[in-house]
Amino acid sequence: MMRFLLLFSRQGKLRLQKWFTPIPEREKKKIIRDMTTMVLARQPRSCNFLHWKDLKIIYKRYASLYFCLAIENQENELLALEVIHRYVELLDKYFGNVCELDIIFNFEKAYFILDEFLLGGEIQETSKQVVNRCIESSDMLQETMEEYMSKPAF
Amino acid sequence: MPTVSKGDGMRGLAVFISDIRNCKSKEAEIKRINKELANIRSKFKGDKALDGYSKKKYVCKLLFIFLLGHDIDFGHMEAVNLLSSNKYTEKQIGYLFISVLVNSNSDLIRLINNGIKNDLASRNPTFMNLALHCIANVGSREMAEAFAFEIPSILVAGDTMDSVKQSAALCLLRLNRTSPDLVPMGEWTARVVHLLNDQHLGVVTAATSLITTLAQKSPDDFKTSISLAVARLSRIVTSASIDLQDYTYYFVAAPWLSVKLLRLLQCYPPPEDAALRSRLTECLETILNKAQEPPKSKKVQHSNAKNAVLFEAISLIIHHDSEPTLLVRACNQLGQFLQHRETNLRYLALESMCTLASSEFSHEAVKTHIDTVINALKTERDVSVRQRAVDLLYAMCDRSNAKQIVAEMLSYLETADYSIREEIVLKVAILAEKYAVDYTWYVDTILNLIRVAGDYVSEEVWYRVIQIVINRDDVQGYAAKTVFEALQAPACHENLVKVGGYILGEFGNLIAGDSRSSPLVQFNLLHSKFHLCSVPTRALLLSAYIKFINLFPEVKATIQDVLRSDSQLRNADVELQQRAVEYLKLSCIASTDILATVLEEMPPFPERESSILAKLKKKKGPGKLPDIDDNRRNVNGSSEHSENTDTTSKASAHPFTDILNLNSTPSTGPNLLVDVFSDSSTSASVDVSEDNFSRFVCKNNGVIYENQLLQIGLKSEYRQNLGRIYVFYGNKTSTQFLSFSSFVTTSDILKSQLNVHAKTVDPVIEGGAQVQQILNIECVSDFIDAPVLNIQFRYGGTLQNIAVKLPVMLNKFFQPTEMTSQDFFQRWKQLGAPQQEVQKIFKAQHPMDTDVTKAKILGFGVALLDGVDPNPANFVGAGVIHTKSTQVGCLLRLEPNAQAQMYRLTLRTSRESVSQRLCELLGEQF
């Protein structure tokens, strides 16, 4: 089972956090701090795996963003790397050449896509087409841009 | 600010995010956020009812603020309102807010559940999915109570959409993990298994995750999944990659599903059905073969996915631990990876090999890679890879390569990363002790450890060397000489001064004959270090001085002068002052005889577990079961500390001890309370698990029992008629086990033959933690039955009862006996009476492999005699069974017939019952 997924920038700014088990807020903050310091300190060309407490940490950097996935000890490290990659592909497909800013400004979308892909710490759907179709069709359900844009900002 | 590419634009939200990003300082950011919070609060409190869009926008802003790391204490109600919106995006934001924030405000749970209920009933798959995602994300007990009955029916209903089935399966999985008691098994379970046959691979993948978790908890209910999983796996591995369309990932057919299926199969032993078994073996062989094929793509995703499946297949092979050919192939494959240019693969190969090293079939094959592993230790740039190399060296170490491995670890220690030094020190100390043939080597190794990494040598390590020296008189003179020489170095570590002080104080007399190490020289050498040392070391040195006064009357005056000096008698430290005063008085008043009695050499320490091992276990964190040849299925999967289970470890049971090990206070008799309860509440109701019993006939360590909650590992040592079993209870859950108790029951007959004394064990086991229980065993006379270990605890309110047949068999009390061919045949003749011989002819259950057979006979406890039998293909062994009342000599002969795939086993002992029992035990092993 996967325990959590964190996305953070090279400066250690957290961009997305997904927890698959209930963890107190204070503990979350500590974990986030541990992960950013640990992963950012890694030398280039090191392996992508770390042991941390009783978990395995799998991380990979895409452009300016680090993806950091914690899995339980009996899980498969290489496949976890591909979980990260598949998520990046999904974001890419949705945003069209995704960049950090897309995730900052459309954070809720990043969460929605993740929910279609992973659920309860397990993989839900591995097909890129199926996940994208899901997201697209939910977008279709949405009201048109114009309707919203006509509303006052705040 | 980028333009929003798709979907709805919440301009206000984008502006706000932009503002936050433009803040120059933390203060500015907080100011901006507080302004926004005030704004939202006033909107929510305002008289004017907000429309759905505004509500959504503000809730989304609150979520953003929360995710930035600020506390949010309002807005929950508005989020819950969004759930009942008809507009998808509003509903979606409402659910997201609840998923992220709900555990901090659960009094709204009834309203939330109501919203979920409506969406589940809506028959709109998109809404149903949102609701299911929310349940899976929150997973609280209240939700389990509300929906645990409903979700299974959604999952197995014929008309449910595929995507909803997937969500429902994982949702159920989540609830089962958090509140297993609320998810009852029912007629749906049988139908869930058949989802493995579903057309839609996404459904199969999700269902496999669910089934695996359920099967771990109640394997018997899901046995039918084995054949379905094998069939599915077989279809995937033999399919052309395009067949699976979008489930092919970079030319690898359904890697996620393959890995899930292989994991599911790891919940079970190898299939009993021969056809099924061979089909699975074919699958595994195909996967191993594919690793040798040229890659279909240069992309790393291709090789990662392909190797992910390969590693999982290897895990299954190790888990089954029954096909020597596959194990050796797996080992060779990992050997290739050890030199791969991908760092990730080298890392994983080292990690995987650790578990292989603990299988009796592949231990030798792993050992052939020793040079590569040592090279990795020296050349890898990445510390985590080097760490795995250290772990593997530790796992592959046995008597044959201990000197080399210890030497390499010692030299690595000089440049090792600070973060892992202490662990390496512990490992070196353990290996040096465990595999010491001559103890001069052991003493040298520990002194080297102190020299190279003194700061990382914990107390346990130097305590231990002293215990060993005290208990072994053949090494005392050498130890005294060696520490004396080591102390001559101009700068030596304080730990060395401690060891030196203690050892010279006890055994300095053994080297005092040499004028270069005369009593006065010894004393001056020690005292030259005195002023550089900390208070505890000085205290130890003072004790060494008073011991000197007893050993060497000629330096009495010198030492008394030192004790009398102001720096001692008036030392500011109370302990030092007291020692100086008392020792001085003692040396003045007491007669030589009294001095000699008071300051007599320390008596040998009673036998106890190495405190170093305990320390390493503690260091590696709770839940790790060290010293057990476990596999990736165990609590945390890690087995880097597995010892091999070869027979040499049994032969090296240590007569040493540990007075300084505080945690093993002698226990006083059996715990009466527990025993009283045991008779009434156990065996009657609980089935005794003996699944792994026969696997322990030829080995002493391993996992004896495992279910979803608990893993029980054993490590046993036997000497003559005494045995000690360390039982490790690993809590696999994240919740405490309460009222934990475990005790041993024996049948009435067995009671008079075998004494088993279990120490009490802590009644609470924290989530993820592991506790140890020690069982002391005494064999009174030969026996057939086995004692039963009964375990009781409370988990999440329900009382769990487990009973496990303990692998204490007669052959454990063997001492191997070496003898010449002539002696052997003479005794063979003496034991010629018909009732003394038992013979069994049987068909081979496993492939007939000479090395494996040898390992098993050694594991059985007898010495393997070479060159006795005229036919070199036969195996001959000899040993003595030690019981309290008597000793029974035993000769055995095993004759394989490769053509017929048969064995003939002959045992001769002086006692009929012993011959019978040994023949039964050994006859099942080949």
Coordinates of N, CA, C and O in Angstrom, one line a residue, chain B residues 452-585:
Chain B
V452 N 39.5 2.0 15.1 CA 39.0 2.6 13.9 C 37.8 3.5 14.1 O 37.7 4.6 13.6
A453 N 36.9 3.1 15.0 CA 35.7 3.8 15.1 C 35.3 3.8 16.6 O 34.1 3.6 17.0
G454 N 36.2 4.2 17.4 CA 36.0 4.2 18.9 C 34.7 4.9 19.3 O 34.0 4.5 20.2
D455 N 34.4 6.1 18.7 CA 33.3 6.8 19.1 C 32.0 6.1 18.8 O 30.9 6.4 19.4
Y456 N 32.0 5.2 17.9 CA 30.8 4.5 17.5 C 30.6 3.1 18.2 O 29.7 2.4 18.0
V457 N 31.6 2.8 19.0 CA 31.5 1.5 19.7 C 30.7 1.7 21.0 O 31.1 2.4 21.9
S458 N 29.5 1.2 21.0 CA 28.7 1.4 22.1 C 29.1 0.6 23.3 O 29.9 -0.4 23.1
E459 N 28.5 0.9 24.5 CA 28.9 0.1 25.7 C 28.7 -1.4 25.5 O 29.6 -2.2 25.9
E460 N 27.6 -1.8 24.8 CA 27.3 -3.2 24.7 C 28.5 -3.9 24.1 O 28.8 -5.1 24.4
V461 N 29.2 -3.3 23.1 CA 30.2 -3.9 22.4 C 31.4 -4.2 23.3 O 32.0 -5.3 23.4
W462 N 31.8 -3.2 24.1 CA 33.0 -3.5 24.9 C 32.7 -4.3 26.1 O 33.5 -5.0 26.7
Y463 N 31.4 -4.2 26.6 CA 31.0 -5.1 27.7 C 31.2 -6.5 27.2 O 31.7 -7.4 27.9
R464 N 30.8 -6.7 26.0 CA 30.7 -8.1 25.5 C 32.1 -8.7 25.4 O 32.3 -9.9 25.7
V465 N 33.1 -7.9 24.9 CA 34.4 -8.5 24.7 C 35.0 -8.9 26.1 O 35.6 -9.9 26.3
I466 N 34.6 -8.1 27.1 CA 35.1 -8.4 28.5 C 34.4 -9.7 29.0 O 35.1 -10.6 29.5
Q467 N 33.1 -9.8 28.7 CA 32.5 -11.1 29.1 C 33.1 -12.3 28.5 O 33.3 -13.3 29.1
I468 N 33.4 -12.1 27.2 CA 34.0 -13.3 26.5 C 35.3 -13.6 27.0 O 35.7 -14.8 27.2
V469 N 36.1 -12.6 27.3 CA 37.5 -12.9 27.8 C 37.4 -13.5 29.1 O 38.1 -14.5 29.4
I470 N 36.5 -13.0 30.0 CA 36.4 -13.6 31.3 C 36.0 -15.1 31.3 O 36.4 -15.9 32.0
N471 N 35.1 -15.4 30.3 CA 34.5 -16.7 30.3 C 35.5 -17.7 29.6 O 35.2 -18.9 29.7
R472 N 36.4 -17.2 28.8 CA 37.3 -18.2 28.1 C 38.7 -18.1 28.6 O 39.4 -17.1 28.2
D473 N 39.2 -19.0 29.3 CA 40.5 -18.8 29.8 C 41.6 -19.0 28.8 O 42.7 -18.6 29.0
D474 N 41.3 -19.6 27.6 CA 42.3 -19.8 26.6 C 42.7 -18.5 25.9 O 43.7 -18.4 25.2
V475 N 41.9 -17.4 26.1 CA 42.2 -16.2 25.4 C 42.7 -15.1 26.3 O 43.1 -14.0 25.9
Q476 N 42.7 -15.4 27.6 CA 42.9 -14.3 28.6 C 44.4 -13.7 28.4 O 44.6 -12.5 28.4
G477 N 45.3 -14.6 28.3 CA 46.7 -14.2 28.2 C 46.9 -13.3 27.0 O 47.5 -12.3 27.0
Y478 N 46.3 -13.8 25.9 CA 46.4 -13.1 24.6 C 45.8 -11.8 24.7 O 46.3 -10.7 24.2
A479 N 44.6 -11.7 25.3 CA 43.9 -10.5 25.4 C 44.7 -9.5 26.3 O 44.8 -8.3 25.9
A480 N 45.3 -9.9 27.3 CA 46.1 -9.0 28.2 C 47.3 -8.5 27.4 O 47.5 -7.3 27.4
K481 N 47.9 -9.3 26.6 CA 49.1 -8.9 25.8 C 48.6 -7.9 24.8 O 49.3 -6.9 24.6
T482 N 47.5 -8.2 24.1 CA 47.1 -7.3 23.0 C 46.6 -6.0 23.5 O 47.0 -5.0 22.9
V483 N 45.9 -5.9 24.6 CA 45.5 -4.6 25.1 C 46.7 -3.8 25.6 O 46.7 -2.6 25.4
F484 N 47.6 -4.5 26.2 CA 48.8 -3.8 26.7 C 49.5 -3.2 25.5 O 49.9 -2.0 25.6
E485 N 49.6 -3.9 24.4 CA 50.3 -3.3 23.2 C 49.5 -2.2 22.6 O 50.0 -1.1 22.3
A486 N 48.2 -2.4 22.6 CA 47.3 -1.3 22.0 C 47.4 0.0 22.8 O 47.3 1.1 22.2
L487 N 47.5 -0.2 24.1 CA 47.5 1.0 25.0 C 48.8 1.8 24.8 O 48.8 3.0 25.2
Q488 N 49.8 1.2 24.2 CA 51.0 2.0 24.0 C 50.9 3.1 23.0 O 51.8 3.9 22.9
A489 N 49.9 3.0 22.1 CA 49.7 4.0 21.1 C 49.6 5.4 21.8 O 49.0 5.4 22.9
P490 N 50.2 6.4 21.3 CA 50.2 7.7 22.0 C 48.7 8.2 22.2 O 48.4 8.7 23.3
A491 N 47.9 8.0 21.2 CA 46.5 8.5 21.4 C 45.6 7.3 21.3 O 45.5 6.7 20.2
C492 N 45.0 6.8 22.3 CA 44.1 5.7 22.1 C 42.7 6.1 22.7 O 42.6 6.9 23.5
H493 N 41.7 5.4 22.1 CA 40.3 5.8 22.4 C 40.0 5.4 23.8 O 40.5 4.4 24.4
E494 N 39.1 6.2 24.5 CA 38.8 6.0 25.8 C 38.2 4.6 26.0 O 38.4 3.9 27.1
N495 N 37.5 4.1 25.0 CA 36.9 2.7 25.1 C 38.0 1.7 25.3 O 37.8 0.7 25.9
L496 N 39.1 2.0 24.6 CA 40.2 1.0 24.7 C 40.8 1.1 26.2 O 41.2 0.1 26.7
V497 N 40.9 2.3 26.7 CA 41.3 2.4 28.1 C 40.4 1.6 29.0 O 40.9 0.9 29.9
K498 N 39.1 1.6 28.8 CA 38.2 0.9 29.6 C 38.5 -0.6 29.5 O 38.6 -1.3 30.5
V499 N 38.5 -1.1 28.3 CA 38.8 -2.5 28.1 C 40.1 -2.9 28.7 O 40.3 -3.9 29.4
G500 N 41.1 -2.0 28.4 CA 42.5 -2.3 28.9 C 42.5 -2.3 30.4 O 43.1 -3.3 31.0
G501 N 41.9 -1.4 31.0 CA 41.9 -1.3 32.5 C 41.3 -2.6 33.1 O 41.8 -3.2 34.0
Y502 N 40.1 -2.9 32.5 CA 39.4 -4.1 33.1 C 40.3 -5.4 32.9 O 40.4 -6.2 33.8
I503 N 40.8 -5.6 31.7 CA 41.5 -6.8 31.4 C 42.8 -6.9 32.1 O 43.1 -8.0 32.7
L504 N 43.6 -5.8 32.1 CA 44.8 -5.9 32.9 C 44.5 -6.1 34.4 O 45.3 -6.8 35.1
G505 N 43.5 -5.4 34.9 CA 43.1 -5.6 36.3 C 42.8 -7.1 36.6 O 43.1 -7.6 37.7
E506 N 42.2 -7.8 35.7 CA 41.9 -9.2 35.9 C 43.1 -10.1 35.6 O 43.4 -11.0 36.3
F507 N 43.7 -9.8 34.4 CA 44.7 -10.8 33.9 C 46.1 -10.3 33.6 O 46.9 -10.9 32.9
G508 N 46.4 -9.1 34.2 CA 47.7 -8.5 34.0 C 48.8 -9.4 34.4 O 49.9 -9.5 33.9
N509 N 48.5 -10.3 35.4 CA 49.5 -11.2 35.9 C 50.0 -12.2 34.9 O 51.1 -12.7 34.9
L510 N 49.1 -12.4 33.9 CA 49.5 -13.4 32.8 C 50.7 -12.9 32.0 O 51.3 -13.7 31.3
I511 N 50.9 -11.6 31.9 CA 52.0 -11.1 31.1 C 53.0 -10.4 31.9 O 54.0 -9.8 31.4
A512 N 52.9 -10.5 33.2 CA 53.8 -9.8 34.1 C 55.2 -10.4 34.1 O 56.2 -9.7 34.5
G513 N 55.3 -11.6 33.6 CA 56.6 -12.3 33.6 C 57.6 -11.6 32.7 O 58.8 -11.6 33.0
D514 N 57.1 -11.0 31.7 CA 58.0 -10.3 30.7 C 58.4 -8.9 31.3 O 57.5 -8.2 31.7
S515 N 59.7 -8.6 31.3 CA 60.1 -7.4 31.9 C 59.5 -6.2 31.2 O 59.4 -5.1 31.8
R516 N 59.2 -6.3 29.9 CA 58.7 -5.2 29.2 C 57.3 -4.9 29.6 O 56.7 -3.8 29.3
S517 N 56.6 -5.9 30.2 CA 55.3 -5.6 30.7 C 55.2 -6.0 32.2 O 54.3 -6.7 32.6
S518 N 56.2 -5.5 32.9 CA 56.2 -5.8 34.4 C 55.1 -5.1 35.0 O 54.5 -4.2 34.5
P519 N 54.7 -5.5 36.3 CA 53.6 -4.8 36.9 C 53.7 -3.3 36.9 O 52.7 -2.6 36.6
L520 N 54.9 -2.8 37.2 CA 55.1 -1.3 37.3 C 54.8 -0.7 35.9 O 54.2 0.4 35.8
V521 N 55.4 -1.3 34.9 CA 55.2 -0.8 33.6 C 53.7 -0.8 33.2 O 53.2 0.2 32.7
Q522 N 53.0 -1.9 33.5 CA 51.6 -1.9 33.3 C 50.8 -0.8 34.0 O 50.0 -0.1 33.4
F523 N 51.2 -0.6 35.3 CA 50.5 0.4 36.0 C 50.7 1.8 35.5 O 49.8 2.6 35.3
N524 N 52.0 2.1 35.2 CA 52.4 3.4 34.7 C 51.7 3.7 33.4 O 51.2 4.8 33.1
L525 N 51.6 2.6 32.5 CA 50.9 2.8 31.3 C 49.4 3.2 31.5 O 48.9 4.1 30.9
L526 N 48.8 2.4 32.3 CA 47.3 2.7 32.6 C 47.2 4.1 33.2 O 46.4 4.9 32.8
H527 N 48.1 4.4 34.1 CA 47.9 5.7 34.8 C 48.2 6.9 34.0 O 47.7 8.0 34.2
S528 N 49.0 6.6 32.9 CA 49.3 7.8 32.0 C 48.1 8.2 31.3 O 48.0 9.3 30.8
K529 N 47.1 7.3 31.2 CA 45.8 7.7 30.5 C 44.8 8.3 31.4 O 43.8 8.9 31.0
F530 N 45.0 8.1 32.7 CA 44.0 8.4 33.7 C 43.5 9.8 33.6 O 42.3 10.1 33.5
H531 N 44.4 10.8 33.4 CA 43.9 12.2 33.5 C 43.2 12.7 32.3 O 42.5 13.7 32.3
L532 N 43.3 11.9 31.2 CA 42.6 12.3 30.0 C 41.2 11.7 29.9 O 40.5 11.9 28.9
C533 N 40.9 10.9 30.9 CA 39.6 10.1 30.8 C 38.5 10.8 31.6 O 38.7 11.6 32.5
S534 N 37.2 10.4 31.2 CA 36.0 10.8 31.9 C 35.9 10.1 33.2 O 36.6 9.2 33.5
V535 N 35.0 10.6 34.0 CA 34.8 10.1 35.4 C 34.5 8.6 35.4 O 35.2 7.9 36.2
P536 N 33.6 8.1 34.6 CA 33.3 6.6 34.7 C 34.5 5.8 34.4 O 34.8 4.8 35.0
T537 N 35.3 6.2 33.4 CA 36.5 5.5 33.1 C 37.5 5.5 34.2 O 38.2 4.6 34.6
R538 N 37.7 6.7 34.8 CA 38.6 6.9 36.0 C 38.2 5.9 37.1 O 39.0 5.3 37.8
A539 N 36.8 5.8 37.3 CA 36.3 5.0 38.4 C 36.7 3.5 38.1 O 37.2 2.8 39.0
L540 N 36.6 3.2 36.8 CA 37.0 1.8 36.4 C 38.5 1.6 36.6 O 38.9 0.5 37.1
L541 N 39.3 2.6 36.3 CA 40.7 2.5 36.5 C 41.1 2.3 37.9 O 42.0 1.5 38.3
L542 N 40.4 3.0 38.8 CA 40.7 2.9 40.3 C 40.5 1.5 40.7 O 41.2 0.9 41.5
S543 N 39.4 0.8 40.2 CA 39.2 -0.6 40.5 C 40.3 -1.4 40.0 O 40.7 -2.4 40.6
A544 N 40.8 -1.1 38.8 CA 41.9 -1.9 38.2 C 43.1 -1.8 39.1 O 43.8 -2.7 39.4
Y545 N 43.3 -0.5 39.7 CA 44.5 -0.3 40.6 C 44.4 -1.2 41.8 O 45.4 -1.9 42.2
I546 N 43.2 -1.3 42.4 CA 43.1 -2.1 43.7 C 43.3 -3.6 43.3 O 43.8 -4.3 44.1
K547 N 42.8 -3.9 42.1 CA 43.1 -5.3 41.7 C 44.6 -5.6 41.5 O 45.1 -6.7 41.8
F548 N 45.3 -4.6 41.0 CA 46.7 -4.7 40.9 C 47.4 -4.9 42.2 O 48.3 -5.7 42.4
I549 N 46.9 -4.2 43.3 CA 47.5 -4.4 44.6 C 47.4 -5.8 45.0 O 48.4 -6.4 45.6
N550 N 46.3 -6.5 44.7 CA 46.2 -7.9 45.0 C 47.1 -8.8 44.1 O 47.8 -9.7 44.6
L551 N 47.1 -8.4 42.8 CA 47.9 -9.3 41.9 C 49.4 -9.1 42.1 O 50.2 -10.1 42.0
F552 N 49.8 -7.8 42.3 CA 51.2 -7.5 42.4 C 51.6 -6.8 43.7 O 51.5 -5.5 43.7
P553 N 51.9 -7.5 44.7 CA 52.2 -6.8 46.0 C 53.4 -5.8 45.8 O 53.4 -4.8 46.5
E554 N 54.3 -6.0 44.8 CA 55.4 -5.1 44.7 C 55.1 -3.7 44.3 O 55.8 -2.8 44.4
V555 N 53.9 -3.5 43.7 CA 53.5 -2.1 43.3 C 52.5 -1.5 44.3 O 52.0 -0.4 44.1
K556 N 52.3 -2.2 45.4 CA 51.3 -1.7 46.4 C 51.6 -0.3 46.8 O 50.8 0.6 46.8
A557 N 52.9 -0.1 47.2 CA 53.3 1.3 47.7 C 53.0 2.4 46.7 O 52.5 3.4 47.0
T558 N 53.4 2.1 45.4 CA 53.2 3.1 44.3 C 51.8 3.4 44.2 O 51.4 4.6 44.1
I559 N 50.9 2.4 44.2 CA 49.5 2.6 44.0 C 48.9 3.3 45.2 O 48.1 4.2 45.0
Q560 N 49.3 2.9 46.4 CA 48.8 3.6 47.6 C 49.1 5.1 47.5 O 48.3 5.9 47.9
D561 N 50.3 5.4 47.0 CA 50.7 6.9 46.9 C 49.7 7.6 46.0 O 49.3 8.7 46.3
V562 N 49.4 6.9 44.9 CA 48.5 7.5 43.9 C 47.1 7.7 44.6 O 46.5 8.8 44.5
L563 N 46.6 6.7 45.3 CA 45.3 6.8 45.9 C 45.3 7.9 47.0 O 44.3 8.5 47.2
R564 N 46.4 8.0 47.6 CA 46.5 9.0 48.7 C 46.6 10.4 48.3 O 46.4 11.3 49.1
S565 N 46.9 10.6 47.0 CA 47.1 12.0 46.6 C 45.8 12.8 46.7 O 44.7 12.3 46.6
D566 N 46.0 14.1 46.8 CA 44.8 15.0 47.0 C 43.9 14.9 45.8 O 42.7 15.0 46.0
S567 N 44.4 14.7 44.6 CA 43.6 14.7 43.5 C 42.6 13.5 43.5 O 41.6 13.5 42.8
Q568 N 43.0 12.5 44.3 CA 42.0 11.3 44.4 C 41.2 11.5 45.7 O 40.0 11.5 45.6
L569 N 41.9 11.6 46.8 CA 41.2 11.6 48.1 C 40.2 12.7 48.2 O 39.3 12.7 49.0
R570 N 40.6 13.8 47.6 CA 39.7 15.0 47.7 C 39.1 15.4 46.3 O 38.8 16.5 46.1
N571 N 38.9 14.3 45.6 CA 38.3 14.6 44.3 C 36.9 15.2 44.4 O 36.1 14.7 45.3
A572 N 36.6 16.1 43.5 CA 35.2 16.7 43.6 C 34.1 15.7 43.3 O 33.0 15.9 43.7
D573 N 34.5 14.7 42.6 CA 33.4 13.7 42.2 C 33.3 12.7 43.4 O 34.3 12.1 43.8
V574 N 32.1 12.6 43.8 CA 31.8 11.7 45.0 C 32.2 10.3 44.8 O 32.9 9.7 45.6
E575 N 31.9 9.8 43.6 CA 32.2 8.4 43.3 C 33.7 8.1 43.4 O 34.1 7.1 44.0
L576 N 34.4 9.0 42.7 CA 35.9 8.8 42.6 C 36.5 8.9 44.0 O 37.3 8.1 44.4
Q577 N 36.0 9.9 44.7 CA 36.6 10.1 46.1 C 36.3 8.9 47.0 O 37.2 8.4 47.6
Q578 N 35.1 8.4 46.9 CA 34.7 7.3 47.7 C 35.6 6.0 47.3 O 36.1 5.3 48.2
R579 N 35.7 5.8 46.1 CA 36.5 4.6 45.7 C 38.0 4.8 46.2 O 38.5 3.9 46.7
A580 N 38.5 6.0 46.0 CA 39.9 6.2 46.4 C 40.0 5.9 47.9 O 40.9 5.2 48.4
V581 N 39.1 6.5 48.7 CA 39.2 6.3 50.2 C 39.1 4.9 50.5 O 39.9 4.3 51.3
E582 N 38.1 4.2 50.0 CA 37.8 2.8 50.4 C 38.9 1.9 49.9 O 39.3 1.0 50.7
Y583 N 39.4 2.1 48.7 CA 40.4 1.2 48.2 C 41.7 1.4 49.0 O 42.4 0.4 49.3
L584 N 42.0 2.6 49.3 CA 43.2 2.9 50.1 C 43.1 2.2 51.5 O 44.0 1.5 51.9
K585 N 42.0 2.4 52.1 CA 41.8 1.8 53.5 C 41.9 0.2 53.3 O 42.5 -0.4 54.1

